[in-house]
Amino acid sequence: MTTVKQPPRIDQVSAQPSPRRTLWSAVRTACAAIALTLASAAPSAAQGEFRVTLLGTGTPVPSAERFGYSTLVEAGSQKLVFDFGRGLTIRLAELQIPFGKINAHFLTHFHSDHLVGLPDLWLTGWLRPPYGHRDKPFEIYGPPGVAKLTKGLTEAFSRDIEIRSEDEHDPAEGIAFDPHEVQPGVIYDVDGVKVTAFANDHGRLVTPSYGYTIEYSGHKVVLSGDTRYSAEVAAQGKGADLLIHCVTVIPDDLLKRIPAYQAIYQHLSSPEDAAKVFAEARPRLAVYSHIGLNGDARVEDLVARTRSVYDGPLQVGHDLMTITIGDQPVVTESPARPGNR
């Protein structure tokens, strides 16, 4: 694998003493050079590659091993992020992908564990390189309510935006939101990359809630979103190269001792529920993400319960697992770190 040299930090860039505006000009010039270095060093799918990286495979439970749920899709010229779990920007930084260079962003639903990383990605991607220096609006797609969300974030961080605009002269366009409230159907079609939203089943009160299908160069990836068993997810997954599905494991003894755990299965899939979707869809590869292991549940339990229903190709996802889509999906098992990708 190619070794990627880390670019210098901004605070290591030197400048001769000069008036304030001259200093800022020098820093901006240096940062632009850093950005070019980072952009060339960062892995790119611009040559037609179709690649999916699990940025976070966890749940609302704080974990150093499984960050909050988020997925990066790279297809040709496009870099797309789906959901914004805790620690999203840390994972992107590990991959050396400038936050401000994500082309579009997609939200499945409004639960906080899918949202808490959004302000960080939005705000930090506006800063000077190597973070990305976004110079166009933050494009975000999601269920009705996205416009209200982005308006509220803009108001909440208005003082920070005012200060940085005057003090650091970051471009006004880069901190603006461009929200798209969408209904099921094709919602994004750019440079041969097509994204389709579809309704899943995250429980009676969590509506609308979406999954997403991403198509590029004759291949298809499906993200279930948070859902219990859904025939629509299975239908979307038919013929998919990759189907990524949520799952939660609750041991039987825990369900008996604490009946409240039953409520989780009113919103999320048991291994048997997810396996039923996999068995109906028959994707080339099924991968678990948004993995909840409750009580003393282990990954081995998850696999065993899945195998009672589904016998096809299966991977239990981990943070920074990468799947390259081609004639057969290729999985990078070891976490990708700078210098290893």
XYZ file of C-alpha atoms in Angstrom:
341
model
C 0.000 0.000 0.000
C 1.113 3.578 -0.641
C 2.650 5.472 2.258
C 1.094 8.916 2.617
C 3.172 11.643 4.203
C 1.311 13.825 6.689
C 1.214 17.518 5.641
C 2.567 20.051 8.134
C 0.119 21.556 10.596
C -1.032 25.105 10.027
C 0.744 26.239 13.192
C 4.036 25.026 11.705
C 3.772 27.358 8.704
C 6.067 30.318 9.208
C 5.701 33.875 7.952
C 7.796 36.984 8.271
C 6.459 39.645 10.633
C 4.159 41.942 8.691
C 0.931 43.872 9.052
C -2.134 41.795 9.889
C -3.620 41.603 6.409
C -0.256 40.734 4.857
C 0.168 37.986 7.429
C -3.266 36.561 6.685
C -2.460 36.654 2.979
C 0.760 34.743 3.557
C -0.964 32.172 5.725
C -3.739 31.691 3.190
C -1.175 31.164 0.427
C 0.707 28.617 2.506
C -2.509 26.863 3.450
C -3.545 26.644 -0.172
C -0.280 24.834 -0.884
C -0.958 22.466 2.006
C -4.447 21.816 0.667
C -3.041 20.864 -2.721
C -0.602 18.489 -1.033
C -3.355 16.930 1.043
C -5.736 16.642 -1.883
C -3.092 14.847 -3.944
C -2.128 12.606 -1.025
C -5.660 11.660 -0.038
C -7.016 8.510 -1.661
C -9.256 9.297 -4.603
C -11.797 7.335 -6.612
C -11.540 9.768 -9.539
C -10.318 7.055 -11.909
C -13.676 5.315 -11.766
C -13.318 3.402 -8.520
C -16.376 2.726 -6.364
C -15.469 2.437 -2.696
C -17.335 2.383 0.624
C -15.694 3.094 3.988
C -17.420 2.536 7.323
C -16.503 5.688 9.239
C -18.463 4.644 12.312
C -20.195 1.342 13.038
C -21.571 2.068 16.501
C -24.736 3.159 18.264
C -25.533 5.969 20.732
C -23.280 4.179 23.264
C -19.947 6.085 23.525
C -17.172 3.779 22.324
C -13.543 4.305 21.351
C -13.726 1.266 19.076
C -17.024 1.911 17.338
C -17.665 5.573 16.608
C -21.148 6.867 15.813
C -22.780 5.623 12.634
C -21.510 7.205 9.415
C -20.557 5.941 5.967
C -18.343 7.404 3.237
C -19.043 6.515 -0.398
C -16.468 7.421 -3.058
C -17.594 6.955 -6.644
C -15.675 8.470 -9.521
C -15.386 12.204 -8.856
C -17.870 12.156 -5.974
C -17.322 11.852 -2.224
C -20.597 11.393 -0.329
C -21.208 11.099 3.418
C -24.266 9.344 4.845
C -25.202 10.220 8.444
C -23.106 12.078 10.969
C -22.335 9.997 14.038
C -19.982 10.922 16.871
C -16.333 11.131 15.734
C -17.030 11.384 12.013
C -14.397 14.083 11.445
C -11.739 12.071 13.276
C -12.242 9.147 10.916
C -12.135 11.421 7.859
C -8.922 12.960 9.194
C -7.415 9.493 9.592
C -8.164 8.926 5.921
C -6.677 12.363 5.095
C -9.870 13.455 3.360
C -10.498 17.226 3.684
C -13.884 17.762 5.303
C -14.732 20.652 3.011
C -14.246 18.540 -0.094
C -17.230 16.256 0.471
C -19.560 16.792 -2.491
C -22.879 16.022 -0.793
C -24.248 14.849 2.539
C -27.253 12.627 3.306
C -29.282 12.139 6.490
C -31.450 9.071 7.130
C -33.501 10.373 10.099
C -33.384 12.739 13.059
C -32.134 10.597 15.942
C -29.256 12.340 17.708
C -26.698 9.553 17.189
C -26.976 10.222 13.448
C -26.658 13.986 13.871
C -24.164 14.918 16.585
C -21.227 14.936 14.160
C -22.959 17.277 11.703
C -22.009 20.606 13.351
C -18.358 19.531 13.522
C -18.222 18.486 9.865
C -20.015 21.651 8.760
C -18.026 24.127 10.861
C -14.570 22.553 10.706
C -14.841 21.986 6.967
C -15.188 25.745 6.591
C -11.826 26.474 8.227
C -8.629 26.979 6.295
C -6.760 23.951 4.889
C -5.941 21.210 5.605
C -9.515 20.925 6.865
C -10.943 21.730 3.466
C -11.705 25.470 3.220
C -15.191 24.877 1.851
C -16.020 27.680 -0.573
C -19.514 26.586 -1.582
C -22.661 25.812 0.416
C -22.884 22.631 2.491
C -25.232 20.472 0.420
C -27.392 18.182 2.560
C -30.277 15.874 1.605
C -32.745 14.278 3.978
C -36.342 13.908 5.146
C -38.589 16.946 5.645
C -37.207 18.827 8.629
C -33.681 19.242 7.249
C -34.283 22.934 6.498
C -35.390 23.558 10.093
C -32.338 21.680 11.370
C -29.876 23.682 9.295
C -31.550 26.973 10.173
C -31.244 26.128 13.860
C -27.567 25.223 13.548
C -26.852 28.473 11.733
C -28.521 30.425 14.534
C -26.793 28.424 17.273
C -23.331 29.094 15.857
C -24.023 32.595 14.536
C -21.514 34.299 16.838
C -18.717 31.922 15.825
C -19.581 32.530 12.177
C -19.517 36.305 12.665
C -16.141 36.212 14.411
C -14.447 33.952 11.882
C -15.891 35.853 8.940
C -14.388 39.121 10.186
C -11.231 37.786 11.798
C -10.175 35.039 9.388
C -12.022 36.090 6.233
C -13.346 32.605 5.536
C -15.720 32.664 2.531
C -19.365 33.331 3.363
C -20.501 30.749 0.810
C -18.660 27.992 2.649
C -20.697 28.281 5.852
C -24.094 28.477 4.146
C -26.343 25.425 4.044
C -28.077 24.155 0.908
C -30.768 21.856 2.362
C -32.836 19.528 0.187
C -35.955 18.029 1.780
C -36.656 14.930 -0.266
C -39.270 12.258 -0.794
C -38.501 8.652 -1.794
C -37.085 8.444 -5.303
C -33.974 9.583 -7.151
C -32.626 12.605 -5.270
C -29.075 13.024 -6.592
C -27.598 12.358 -10.033
C -24.157 13.865 -10.659
C -21.239 12.632 -12.802
C -22.769 9.198 -13.189
C -23.472 8.764 -9.466
C -27.158 8.257 -8.649
C -28.625 8.246 -5.140
C -32.152 7.007 -4.449
C -33.962 7.509 -1.138
C -36.433 4.874 0.052
C -38.586 4.451 3.143
C -37.538 1.886 5.747
C -39.243 0.966 9.052
C -37.631 2.505 12.137
C -40.795 2.324 14.198
C -44.231 3.910 14.250
C -43.132 7.345 15.466
C -39.845 7.643 13.577
C -41.176 8.837 10.253
C -40.041 9.572 7.733
C -36.927 7.436 7.969
C -34.877 6.602 4.902
C -32.353 4.192 3.519
C -30.293 5.005 0.438
C -29.256 3.222 -2.747
C -26.120 4.436 -4.522
C -25.494 3.401 -8.129
C -22.365 3.951 -10.177
C -20.841 2.338 -13.259
C -23.293 -0.564 -13.329
C -22.877 -1.371 -9.621
C -25.141 -0.821 -6.633
C -24.674 -0.233 -2.900
C -27.600 -0.170 -0.453
C -27.575 1.375 3.035
C -30.523 0.152 5.097
C -30.513 3.033 7.558
C -31.950 2.316 11.010
C -34.750 -0.191 10.544
C -36.443 -3.307 11.810
C -37.283 -5.924 9.181
C -38.332 -4.064 6.020
C -39.501 -5.648 2.783
C -38.516 -2.406 1.048
C -34.904 -2.770 2.171
C -34.906 -6.329 0.826
C -36.379 -5.135 -2.477
C -33.787 -2.371 -2.805
C -31.043 -4.868 -1.983
C -31.865 -7.297 -4.791
C -28.944 -7.411 -7.192
C -26.815 -5.173 -4.967
C -23.063 -5.562 -4.862
C -23.145 -4.493 -1.219
C -25.958 -4.304 1.342
C -25.063 -2.623 4.644
C -27.605 -3.295 7.393
C -28.073 -2.287 11.025
C -28.335 -4.932 13.751
C -28.722 -5.241 17.510
C -28.095 -8.333 19.620
C -29.970 -8.797 22.909
C -29.353 -12.083 24.761
C -32.515 -13.987 25.661
C -31.771 -13.887 29.394
C -31.471 -10.097 29.230
C -34.832 -9.826 27.481
C -36.399 -11.958 30.212
C -34.831 -10.014 33.087
C -35.433 -6.551 31.620
C -38.511 -6.582 29.342
C -37.880 -2.938 28.407
C -35.216 -4.208 26.024
C -38.068 -5.471 23.843
C -38.647 -1.860 22.798
C -35.331 -1.878 20.934
C -36.692 -4.518 18.581
C -39.579 -2.180 17.765
C -37.007 0.066 16.069
C -33.999 -2.015 15.042
C -33.294 -5.417 13.517
C -32.378 -8.554 15.410
C -29.790 -10.775 13.692
C -32.644 -12.956 12.432
C -34.503 -9.912 11.040
C -31.437 -8.660 9.175
C -30.601 -12.163 7.994
C -34.091 -12.481 6.519
C -33.427 -9.316 4.484
C -30.068 -10.692 3.333
C -31.660 -14.020 2.369
C -34.355 -12.286 0.319
C -32.024 -9.776 -1.339
C -29.013 -12.080 -1.931
C -26.436 -9.289 -2.315
C -22.914 -10.132 -3.404
C -21.821 -9.078 0.069
C -23.786 -8.360 3.238
C -22.139 -6.174 5.890
C -23.291 -5.208 9.359
C -22.918 -1.659 10.660
C -24.682 0.297 13.438
C -23.929 -2.764 15.575
C -25.484 -2.986 19.025
C -24.063 -5.691 21.310
C -26.126 -5.558 24.492
C -25.287 -7.210 27.810
C -22.701 -9.938 27.287
C -23.498 -10.403 23.585
C -20.482 -11.075 21.364
C -19.759 -10.810 17.659
C -19.714 -14.613 17.585
C -23.317 -14.627 18.802
C -24.271 -12.168 16.070
C -22.730 -14.352 13.370
C -24.241 -17.584 14.711
C -27.743 -16.130 14.858
C -27.366 -14.680 11.358
C -26.201 -18.028 9.980
C -29.356 -19.696 11.243
C -31.204 -17.830 8.480
C -28.648 -16.619 5.901
C -25.774 -18.575 4.349
C -24.342 -15.993 1.927
C -21.232 -13.773 2.035
C -21.159 -11.818 5.306
C -18.875 -9.374 7.096
C -19.278 -7.813 10.533
C -18.172 -4.238 9.939
C -15.637 -2.302 11.968
C -14.610 1.336 11.836
C -12.552 2.155 8.728
C -13.357 -1.139 7.029
C -13.282 -0.447 3.290
C -15.164 -2.320 0.574
C -14.095 -1.732 -3.024
C -16.887 -2.499 -5.473
C -16.059 -4.350 -8.673
C -16.723 -7.745 -10.225
C -16.534 -8.989 -6.636
C -16.497 -6.751 -3.542
C -13.023 -6.583 -1.980
C -12.837 -5.959 1.767
C -9.897 -4.315 3.506
C -10.005 -6.045 6.880
C -7.424 -4.013 8.781
C -8.407 -0.503 9.844
C -7.036 1.976 7.300
C -4.654 4.449 8.918
C -2.474 7.178 7.396
C 0.517 5.451 5.893
C -1.472 2.277 5.208
C -3.779 3.597 2.518
